[in-house]
Amino acid sequence: MTLSWKTAWAGLVRRGPSIVRRLRLGSGLVLFSYVSFHFLNHSLGNISFEAMEQGAVVHEWVWRSPVGTLALYGAFAIHFSLAFWAIYIRRHLRMGWIEGLRICLGFLIPLLVLQHALFQRFAYTYFDVHQIYRHVLFNIWVSNPQVAGVRQITLFTVAWLHGCIGLYLWLRVKRHFHLVAPFLLIVAFLLPTVALLGVFQGARQVEAKASTDRAWLADLRKTGAGANPQAGATVRTIILWSWGGYAGAFALVLMARGVRTLVERRGGTIRIIYPDGRAVRIPKGLSVLDASRRAGIPHASVCGGRARCSTCRVRVLLGSESLAPRSPAETRVLAPLGADRSVRLACQVRPIADISIWPLVPPEMTVRDQDRLNEAETGSERFVAILFVDIRASTQLVESRLPYDVVFILNRFFEAVGSAIIAAGGTPNQFIGDGMMAIFGSEIPAQEACRQALEAARLIDWHLAEMNRTLANELQQPIGFGIGIHAGDVIIGTMGYREHAQTTAIGEAVHTASRLQDLTKEYACQLVVSEIVGATAGTALDDFASHEIQIRGFSAPLTIRVVGSAAALPPYDRPSPSGETDRSTDPAAPIYAQST
Ligand code: FES
C-alpha cells in the first residue's frame, strides 16, 4: 500500500509540469473565448446600442448558464492561481521581453477588471442589479470618460494583448504556424478595433438619447448600479479588500521563493559542465536551462521552457545515470525526433548530481530552422568500431626539424593512414594533434565494421612502410605508430557550432579505443585490440598474447590482444558483388603509391 502511494506520488510529480501546462492552456483558452465573444458583442454598437443589448442576451445565455458560469469562473480561478505558481516556480526572473510582457499584463488584468466584474456580476447575483449596455455606456463613457473610460480602454488593450501573446507563444512552435500567422494577425488587430469603435458609437447614441429624452434618462437612473447605493458601497468595500489580498498574495509568493532558496542552499549544489569546460554550480533540482540562464550562457529555448519545441535539447555526456527518466512531456517532444536515451530537454531535466552536457541546437535557432534539422544532427546510437592511430617519437621529430618539414612529414603520415582507412571501408573522422580517429560501421553491420577496422590496421602498417621507404632520405629513422581498436555503442551525431559542426562519435567505446592506443607504448607493440573486436569480426586472434586490463569507469576487466606487428593480422578477403575475392584491400594493391 505504501509503495503504491509512493508510486502514485512519484507519477504525479513527474507529470506535474505537464498537467500545469495543460491547465494553464485550457483555462487561458476559455478566458480568451470569453473576451472574443465580448468583443464581438461590443462590435454590434456599430449598428446601435439596442443591437448590443440584444447580442448581450445571447452572451448572458452562454456565460451566465450553470455550465458557462462554471467554465468562466473555474478558468479564471485556475489561470490566476497558476500565475502565482509560475512566479514561485521560476528559479530566476530573467526572461525574454515577450514573456515578461505577457506576465506583467496578466497581473494587471485582475486590478483593472475587478470593478467592472463586481458591478456586472456580483451586484446582479446578490443585489439583483441588472445592468445592461445602456447603463454601462452611460456610467462609463458619458458620465466618467476620463477615469472609468480610460480604465476600460486600458483593460481592453491589456487583456487582449495578454491573450494574443499567450496564443502566439503556444502556436509559434506548431509546424504550420507561419502559414496561418498573417491571418491571425489581421484578426488580432481587426476584432478589438471594430469592438472599440462599436463601444464609441454605442456611447454616442446613448449620450444623444439621454440629452434629448429626459423620461428615458430618468428611467435609466432608476435602474442599474447607481440606483442601489447599498450595492455600490458593498462593491467598493470588496474592491479595497481584494487589492489588499492581491498584495498579500504577492508578498507570500516572494517569501516562499526566499525560503526555498535557503532550503536549496542547505541541500547542496551540483555542477553542469559545458562543452567549453565551463562549470556552472546550481542548487539540486534546478533545470539545466535554468543553469544556462543563470550563468548567462546562450541556450536555445524557443517555447520558453514549456517542453513544446525541443530546441533546448542537450546530449548528456557524463552523469546520465543519475537523472530521472524522461517525463511524459519530454518523451512526447523527443520521441518523434528519434532521439536516443542520452538526449534530454534542458528545460525539463533537473540533475541531482554533476553532469556534463552538449547543447545540440545553436542558441539563436528558430522553430523553422529547427524543422530543417536532419537526423544526423539529432544523433543516433550505433554499434561501431573505433580506431585510434598515433605517430611515435613525435617529439624528436619536431625537435630536429624546421616547422615546414614537420608539417610536410605529418601530412604524409595522415595521407598514408587515411588512405589505408578509406581502402578498408572506414572513415577518417578526427585529426587530433599527431594522431587520428576513424569510425567503421556507421552504415554497415557490426561484423563487417570490426573486420574493416582490423583490415585498416594491417593496411596502415603496409602504407607506412611504403611511406618510410619513400622518405628514407628525409627521416633519421622510420616513423613508428601505435593503434588501438575497440567496438561498442556510440552516439553518432553532428556536433559543434554553425560551420564548425561535424559528424562524429562520442561514448565510452571512443575513450576505450583511445586508451588501448596509449597501451601500445606500454606493450611496445603496433596494435592493442579488444577481444570484442575479434569476436564480433569472427577473426581468430588466438595467436596474439591476451591480457586483462581495467579501464577506468568499468567494473569488469577488458580482455585485449597485443599485436606486435599489424602485418601479422589475417587478411580480410571482402566478398565482391560478383562473389570473387575483392583484392582492393590487398597490401599488394598500390593504394598509397597511387595516392602519392
Ligand atoms: S525550451 Fe522548448 S522544449 Fe525546452
XYZ file of C-alpha atoms and ligand atoms in Angstrom:
600
model
C 0.000 0.000 0.000
C 2.850 2.366 0.955
C 4.563 1.523 -2.302
C 1.507 2.303 -4.379
C 1.137 5.695 -2.699
C 4.783 6.414 -3.349
C 4.414 5.330 -6.951
C 1.307 7.460 -7.397
C 3.037 10.460 -5.840
C 6.156 9.990 -7.982
C 3.943 9.741 -11.058
C 2.134 12.922 -10.092
C 5.400 14.768 -9.513
C 6.692 13.603 -12.888
C 3.505 14.620 -14.657
C 3.059 17.785 -12.612
C 4.629 20.269 -15.062
C 2.682 18.859 -17.980
C -0.602 18.958 -16.001
C 0.081 22.575 -15.032
C 0.802 23.494 -18.652
C -2.427 21.898 -19.849
C -4.469 23.577 -17.147
C -2.943 26.945 -17.960
C -3.581 26.485 -21.654
C -7.140 25.195 -21.214
C -8.160 27.919 -18.777
C -6.475 30.558 -20.937
C -8.422 29.409 -23.977
C -11.728 29.621 -22.078
C -10.932 33.172 -20.943
C -9.787 34.176 -24.406
C -13.049 32.844 -25.870
C -14.976 34.903 -23.336
C -13.081 38.077 -24.247
C -13.506 37.427 -28.002
C -17.237 36.816 -27.527
C -17.449 40.043 -25.508
C -15.647 41.999 -28.246
C -17.987 40.626 -30.896
C -20.854 41.862 -28.773
C -19.250 45.320 -28.490
C -18.902 45.387 -32.283
C -22.699 45.450 -32.578
C -22.506 49.021 -31.269
C -21.582 49.964 -34.837
C -25.243 49.183 -35.611
C -26.879 50.548 -32.433
C -26.714 50.208 -28.672
C -30.017 48.295 -28.861
C -28.227 45.721 -31.088
C -25.538 45.448 -28.410
C -28.228 44.708 -25.835
C -29.809 42.051 -27.996
C -26.404 40.454 -28.529
C -25.853 40.583 -24.759
C -28.891 38.331 -24.300
C -27.055 35.582 -26.185
C -23.812 36.416 -24.375
C -25.520 36.091 -20.977
C -27.344 32.961 -22.047
C -23.956 31.324 -22.678
C -21.840 32.734 -19.876
C -24.476 33.018 -17.128
C -25.726 29.476 -17.614
C -24.535 26.956 -14.957
C -22.017 25.454 -17.408
C -20.852 28.847 -18.679
C -20.518 30.188 -15.130
C -18.529 27.174 -14.008
C -16.279 27.311 -17.070
C -15.665 31.061 -16.783
C -15.041 31.298 -13.038
C -13.238 27.978 -12.905
C -10.926 29.094 -15.716
C -10.309 32.427 -14.017
C -9.506 30.783 -10.672
C -7.125 28.281 -12.301
C -5.399 30.800 -14.546
C -4.996 33.323 -11.759
C -3.626 30.774 -9.266
C -1.225 29.375 -11.855
C 0.122 32.877 -12.481
C 1.262 32.980 -8.831
C 2.531 29.429 -9.113
C 4.572 30.438 -12.192
C 6.196 33.250 -10.231
C 7.021 30.860 -7.416
C 8.330 28.032 -9.591
C 10.623 30.180 -11.769
C 14.143 29.945 -10.385
C 15.135 33.312 -11.819
C 13.228 36.216 -13.257
C 15.410 36.568 -16.352
C 13.253 36.038 -19.422
C 12.649 37.285 -22.942
C 10.802 40.604 -23.318
C 7.704 38.993 -24.787
C 7.426 36.538 -21.923
C 7.991 39.352 -19.407
C 5.335 41.499 -21.097
C 2.836 38.635 -21.034
C 3.327 38.083 -17.306
C 3.131 41.804 -16.404
C -0.035 42.299 -18.465
C -1.562 39.214 -16.884
C -1.055 40.561 -13.374
C -2.641 43.901 -14.349
C -5.896 42.326 -15.529
C -7.430 41.499 -12.094
C -6.726 45.047 -10.895
C -8.423 46.563 -13.920
C -11.334 44.174 -14.257
C -12.383 43.966 -10.623
C -14.752 46.957 -10.533
C -16.433 46.166 -13.859
C -16.864 42.485 -12.952
C -18.257 43.198 -9.480
C -20.831 45.698 -10.718
C -21.884 43.441 -13.575
C -21.944 40.047 -11.901
C -21.705 40.321 -8.105
C -24.298 43.108 -7.925
C -26.560 41.130 -10.248
C -26.285 37.917 -8.196
C -26.542 39.406 -4.654
C -28.456 42.697 -5.135
C -30.480 41.868 -8.215
C -28.931 44.809 -10.047
C -29.197 44.083 -13.744
C -27.004 46.470 -15.714
C -27.379 46.319 -19.445
C -25.338 48.071 -22.133
C -27.126 51.421 -21.800
C -26.178 51.604 -18.075
C -22.555 50.725 -18.656
C -22.170 53.032 -21.650
C -23.792 55.902 -19.758
C -21.933 55.389 -16.471
C -18.537 54.904 -18.058
C -18.485 56.758 -21.361
C -20.962 59.567 -20.771
C -20.587 60.306 -17.033
C -16.938 59.495 -16.366
C -14.898 59.051 -19.552
C -11.611 60.459 -18.130
C -11.309 57.862 -15.340
C -13.685 54.965 -15.994
C -13.344 55.265 -19.784
C -9.538 55.280 -19.724
C -9.586 52.334 -17.307
C -11.853 50.358 -19.649
C -9.691 51.062 -22.701
C -6.617 50.005 -20.723
C -8.362 46.816 -19.598
C -9.487 46.209 -23.152
C -5.920 46.510 -24.507
C -4.178 44.693 -21.672
C -6.498 41.661 -21.688
C -6.401 41.315 -25.466
C -2.611 41.703 -25.694
C -2.077 39.212 -22.878
C -4.296 36.654 -24.597
C -2.724 37.185 -28.024
C 0.812 36.829 -26.649
C -0.190 33.645 -24.818
C -1.699 32.240 -28.004
C 1.363 33.250 -30.007
C 3.746 31.565 -27.537
C 1.631 28.417 -27.751
C 1.162 28.333 -31.510
C 4.532 29.542 -32.748
C 6.128 26.151 -32.134
C 3.487 24.411 -34.246
C 4.740 23.203 -37.565
C 2.459 25.207 -39.877
C 2.036 28.287 -37.737
C 3.864 30.520 -40.227
C 1.131 29.742 -42.793
C -1.762 30.955 -40.626
C 0.130 33.667 -38.734
C -0.746 36.520 -41.188
C -4.492 35.751 -40.911
C -4.336 35.543 -37.134
C -2.516 38.860 -37.033
C -5.259 40.500 -39.103
C -7.938 39.152 -36.739
C -5.875 40.239 -33.718
C -5.937 43.837 -34.995
C -9.397 43.955 -36.538
C -11.523 42.469 -33.770
C -10.537 44.876 -30.955
C -10.549 47.830 -33.348
C -14.098 47.132 -34.539
C -15.167 46.389 -30.939
C -13.768 49.677 -29.682
C -15.460 51.568 -32.498
C -18.692 49.797 -31.542
C -18.334 50.984 -27.945
C -17.724 54.585 -29.033
C -20.672 54.510 -31.438
C -22.945 52.957 -28.783
C -21.847 55.557 -26.213
C -22.557 58.414 -28.646
C -26.061 57.093 -29.255
C -26.739 56.720 -25.511
C -25.475 60.261 -24.907
C -27.688 61.639 -27.677
C -30.710 59.780 -26.352
C -30.069 60.955 -22.768
C -29.820 64.600 -23.838
C -32.983 64.534 -25.953
C -35.248 62.194 -23.978
C -35.491 63.213 -20.308
C -38.014 60.494 -19.447
C -35.686 57.843 -20.866
C -32.792 59.258 -18.773
C -34.927 59.280 -15.625
C -35.806 55.641 -16.252
C -32.152 54.801 -16.766
C -31.214 56.347 -13.435
C -33.892 54.390 -11.621
C -32.254 51.110 -12.632
C -28.677 49.836 -12.722
C -25.996 50.040 -10.028
C -26.438 53.780 -9.498
C -29.971 53.149 -8.193
C -28.755 50.836 -5.450
C -26.358 52.684 -3.075
C -26.004 49.607 -0.844
C -24.708 47.511 -3.751
C -22.266 50.287 -4.707
C -20.924 50.566 -1.136
C -20.512 46.798 -0.813
C -18.691 46.554 -4.129
C -16.317 49.347 -3.162
C -15.501 47.609 0.157
C -14.853 44.327 -1.649
C -12.545 46.105 -4.112
C -10.439 47.504 -1.255
C -10.176 44.117 0.434
C -9.331 42.416 -2.849
C -6.464 44.798 -3.558
C -5.112 44.120 -0.069
C -5.424 40.367 -0.637
C -3.722 40.696 -4.001
C -0.721 42.498 -2.498
C -0.618 39.914 0.337
C -0.560 37.035 -2.156
C 2.398 38.639 -3.936
C 4.259 39.068 -0.672
C 3.598 35.425 0.262
C 4.917 34.158 -3.077
C 8.084 36.220 -2.752
C 8.596 34.952 0.796
C 8.114 31.349 -0.373
C 10.798 31.900 -3.021
C 13.193 33.148 -0.344
C 12.507 30.150 1.922
C 13.034 27.760 -0.996
C 16.389 29.360 -1.828
C 17.545 28.860 1.767
C 16.397 25.223 1.789
C 18.087 24.560 -1.547
C 21.366 26.036 -0.363
C 21.291 23.648 2.566
C 20.536 20.738 0.229
C 23.816 21.244 -1.632
C 24.786 22.189 -5.131
C 25.873 20.343 -8.270
C 27.827 21.270 -11.387
C 26.706 21.439 -15.004
C 29.749 21.165 -17.238
C 29.516 22.733 -20.713
C 31.489 21.761 -23.852
C 33.936 24.645 -23.446
C 34.835 23.345 -19.987
C 32.794 25.949 -18.115
C 31.192 24.535 -14.965
C 28.056 26.186 -13.601
C 27.161 25.440 -9.996
C 23.435 25.327 -9.223
C 21.251 24.010 -6.392
C 19.943 20.476 -6.887
C 16.569 20.454 -8.576
C 17.108 23.362 -10.951
C 16.823 22.573 -14.647
C 19.807 22.635 -16.994
C 18.152 25.519 -18.852
C 17.955 27.414 -15.546
C 21.691 26.830 -15.141
C 22.424 28.259 -18.598
C 20.237 31.284 -17.958
C 21.706 31.912 -14.536
C 25.221 31.828 -15.922
C 24.278 33.928 -18.947
C 25.200 31.100 -21.332
C 23.160 31.450 -24.558
C 20.844 28.435 -24.838
C 18.099 27.929 -27.430
C 14.627 27.761 -25.859
C 12.017 28.779 -28.405
C 8.997 27.756 -26.303
C 10.385 29.372 -23.162
C 10.913 26.106 -21.284
C 7.442 24.593 -21.752
C 8.559 21.271 -23.305
C 6.999 22.119 -26.644
C 9.815 22.930 -29.044
C 12.857 20.666 -28.356
C 15.313 23.478 -29.207
C 16.829 23.330 -25.723
C 17.841 19.692 -26.104
C 21.272 18.584 -24.935
C 23.237 15.388 -25.084
C 24.250 14.255 -21.615
C 27.832 13.073 -21.990
C 28.521 12.110 -18.393
C 26.255 11.545 -15.418
C 23.093 10.486 -17.253
C 22.650 7.560 -14.850
C 21.823 9.983 -12.025
C 18.964 11.606 -13.970
C 15.304 10.745 -13.522
C 13.716 9.070 -16.565
C 12.108 11.279 -19.185
C 8.778 12.764 -18.139
C 5.768 12.183 -20.431
C 6.094 15.754 -21.734
C 9.758 15.191 -22.551
C 9.019 11.885 -24.248
C 6.259 13.467 -26.323
C 8.729 16.035 -27.701
C 11.791 13.822 -28.144
C 10.240 10.581 -29.385
C 9.251 11.941 -32.833
C 12.878 13.039 -33.332
C 14.108 9.506 -32.702
C 16.445 10.960 -30.078
C 18.317 8.326 -28.107
C 18.476 7.991 -24.325
C 21.302 10.451 -23.838
C 19.346 13.331 -25.395
C 17.311 15.321 -22.879
C 15.372 18.555 -22.782
C 17.394 21.091 -20.828
C 14.217 22.773 -19.617
C 12.866 19.538 -18.125
C 15.860 17.690 -16.771
C 16.707 18.536 -13.164
C 20.009 16.938 -12.191
C 20.802 15.918 -8.641
C 24.463 15.140 -9.358
C 27.198 16.602 -11.597
C 26.568 16.143 -15.312
C 28.380 17.091 -18.470
C 26.249 18.283 -21.385
C 26.498 19.213 -25.041
C 23.768 21.566 -26.333
C 22.610 20.212 -29.700
C 20.963 23.306 -31.135
C 22.636 26.692 -31.742
C 21.345 29.303 -29.270
C 19.769 31.502 -31.942
C 17.802 28.625 -33.519
C 14.222 29.436 -34.546
C 11.369 26.981 -34.946
C 11.697 26.944 -38.714
C 15.435 26.327 -38.510
C 14.593 23.531 -36.143
C 12.373 21.877 -38.730
C 15.311 21.712 -41.062
C 17.463 19.697 -38.681
C 18.071 16.264 -40.062
C 18.512 13.012 -38.284
C 22.288 13.272 -38.263
C 22.066 16.459 -36.262
C 19.699 14.830 -33.833
C 22.073 11.924 -33.311
C 21.614 8.201 -33.357
C 23.068 5.308 -31.423
C 25.067 2.677 -33.325
C 27.471 -0.160 -32.752
C 30.727 0.806 -34.457
C 34.432 0.023 -34.347
C 36.707 2.909 -33.401
C 40.346 3.035 -34.389
C 42.903 5.447 -32.947
C 46.320 5.718 -34.546
C 49.180 7.822 -33.268
C 52.663 8.615 -34.565
C 55.595 7.503 -32.384
C 58.524 9.636 -31.257
C 56.811 12.785 -32.496
C 58.755 14.923 -30.000
C 62.101 14.024 -31.563
C 60.575 14.608 -34.985
C 59.575 18.147 -34.045
C 62.785 18.988 -32.197
C 65.148 18.147 -35.002
C 63.290 19.839 -37.897
C 62.029 23.074 -39.324
C 58.280 23.580 -38.844
C 57.666 23.269 -42.581
C 59.379 19.853 -42.632
C 57.330 18.696 -39.644
C 54.078 19.699 -41.342
C 55.169 18.005 -44.552
C 56.008 14.717 -42.805
C 52.861 14.764 -40.679
C 50.720 15.320 -43.762
C 52.415 12.351 -45.492
C 51.687 10.312 -42.355
C 47.992 11.320 -42.342
C 47.754 10.625 -46.056
C 49.180 7.141 -45.662
C 46.979 6.324 -42.672
C 43.863 7.966 -44.114
C 44.110 6.154 -47.450
C 44.531 2.847 -45.589
C 41.403 3.527 -43.542
C 39.361 4.501 -46.584
C 40.619 1.477 -48.509
C 39.453 -0.764 -45.673
C 35.989 0.854 -45.716
C 36.244 3.226 -42.747
C 36.027 6.988 -42.361
C 38.854 9.149 -41.009
C 36.955 11.304 -38.558
C 39.179 13.483 -36.429
C 42.797 14.575 -36.583
C 43.972 15.009 -33.027
C 47.461 16.514 -32.860
C 49.693 13.878 -34.464
C 47.034 11.179 -34.307
C 43.784 10.278 -35.987
C 40.464 8.703 -35.071
C 38.492 6.619 -37.567
C 34.989 5.163 -37.463
C 33.937 1.877 -39.024
C 30.326 0.834 -39.288
C 28.196 3.965 -39.342
C 26.140 2.281 -42.084
C 27.121 -1.401 -42.098
C 26.600 -4.358 -39.739
C 28.795 -4.788 -36.661
C 30.687 -7.829 -38.005
C 31.815 -6.068 -41.145
C 32.697 -2.927 -39.174
C 35.095 -4.909 -36.937
C 36.605 -6.751 -39.879
C 37.232 -3.475 -41.665
C 38.900 -1.977 -38.587
C 41.326 -4.933 -38.322
C 41.982 -4.731 -42.025
C 42.689 -1.000 -41.699
C 45.358 -1.746 -39.059
C 47.036 -4.204 -41.434
C 46.932 -1.686 -44.314
C 48.244 1.128 -42.135
C 51.323 -0.944 -41.411
C 51.841 -1.567 -45.112
C 51.170 2.048 -46.149
C 53.505 3.457 -43.507
C 56.226 1.017 -44.511
C 55.851 2.359 -48.042
C 55.997 5.926 -46.759
C 59.135 5.207 -44.741
C 60.779 3.793 -47.836
C 59.764 6.823 -49.909
C 61.002 9.301 -47.298
C 64.072 7.316 -46.246
C 66.394 10.228 -47.131
C 64.323 12.688 -45.091
C 63.957 10.623 -41.940
C 66.661 9.824 -39.422
C 64.678 6.744 -38.502
C 61.466 5.183 -39.825
C 58.263 6.615 -38.391
C 56.590 4.220 -35.973
C 52.947 4.138 -34.905
C 50.531 2.696 -32.342
C 46.933 1.635 -32.978
C 44.090 0.977 -30.559
C 40.809 -0.606 -31.706
C 37.649 -1.117 -29.702
C 33.982 -1.566 -30.620
C 30.719 -0.708 -28.911
C 27.647 1.509 -28.904
C 28.360 5.163 -29.542
C 26.322 8.223 -30.379
C 26.840 9.392 -33.938
C 25.705 12.944 -34.486
C 26.584 16.396 -35.698
C 28.309 18.398 -33.032
C 29.893 21.762 -32.940
C 28.844 25.277 -33.727
C 27.488 26.608 -37.027
C 30.015 25.993 -39.818
C 32.354 24.358 -37.309
C 29.960 21.481 -36.711
C 30.971 17.990 -37.802
C 29.616 14.494 -37.520
C 31.489 12.421 -35.001
C 31.092 9.700 -32.407
C 31.002 10.009 -28.664
C 30.730 7.366 -25.981
C 32.721 5.012 -23.812
C 33.883 2.958 -26.823
C 35.718 6.029 -28.111
C 37.527 6.614 -24.814
C 38.415 2.938 -24.567
C 39.881 2.795 -28.082
C 41.990 5.844 -27.273
C 43.167 4.178 -24.067
C 44.129 0.999 -25.988
C 46.208 3.117 -28.348
C 48.056 4.529 -25.308
C 48.762 0.973 -24.154
C 50.766 0.229 -27.335
C 53.591 2.258 -25.768
C 53.479 0.156 -22.601
C 53.457 -3.132 -24.517
C 55.911 -1.842 -27.165
C 53.667 -3.120 -29.949
C 51.884 -1.724 -33.006
C 48.347 -2.701 -32.083
C 46.216 -3.304 -28.988
C 42.743 -4.538 -29.862
C 39.932 -5.537 -27.538
C 38.761 -9.147 -27.646
C 35.254 -7.982 -28.528
C 36.515 -6.709 -31.904
C 37.981 -10.100 -32.881
C 34.909 -11.945 -31.593
C 32.479 -9.671 -33.472
C 34.550 -9.844 -36.653
C 34.770 -13.641 -36.364
C 38.555 -13.308 -36.743
C 40.721 -15.635 -34.644
C 43.251 -13.603 -32.655
C 44.423 -16.568 -30.556
C 47.986 -16.269 -31.879
C 48.399 -12.938 -30.076
C 49.072 -12.511 -26.352
C 45.981 -11.918 -24.257
C 45.754 -9.624 -21.201
C 43.056 -8.402 -18.896
C 43.116 -4.707 -18.125
C 40.995 -2.449 -16.026
C 39.578 0.596 -17.793
C 38.628 3.489 -15.548
C 34.873 3.650 -15.054
C 34.277 -0.058 -15.854
C 33.648 -2.616 -13.168
C 34.532 -5.649 -15.337
C 38.056 -6.091 -16.750
C 38.528 -5.815 -20.509
C 40.295 -8.599 -22.431
C 42.757 -7.312 -25.000
C 45.086 -8.787 -27.615
C 48.566 -7.388 -28.030
C 49.737 -7.484 -31.645
C 53.451 -6.805 -32.141
C 53.166 -6.194 -35.889
C 49.860 -5.346 -37.537
C 51.154 -7.079 -40.686
C 50.647 -10.383 -38.822
C 46.867 -9.924 -38.792
C 44.978 -12.307 -41.066
C 43.890 -10.520 -44.277
C 40.209 -9.744 -44.760
C 39.011 -11.089 -48.085
C 35.966 -8.994 -48.679
C 33.483 -10.746 -50.949
C 32.785 -8.618 -54.007
C 29.297 -8.418 -55.513
C 30.445 -10.983 -58.106
C 31.284 -13.427 -55.325
C 35.014 -13.326 -56.006
C 37.597 -12.151 -53.526
C 37.935 -8.408 -53.552
C 41.643 -7.576 -53.773
C 41.177 -3.850 -53.426
C 42.434 -4.020 -49.860
C 45.329 -6.319 -50.618
C 48.561 -4.696 -49.409
C 49.925 -5.519 -52.824
C 47.432 -3.127 -54.374
C 49.230 0.216 -54.905
C 46.760 2.301 -52.874
C 49.260 4.517 -51.085
C 51.596 4.507 -54.068
C 48.748 5.834 -56.237
C 47.789 8.500 -53.773
C 51.318 9.815 -53.566
S 12.670 25.215 -24.279
Fe 11.242 24.341 -25.621
S 11.343 22.256 -25.073
Fe 12.757 23.140 -23.716
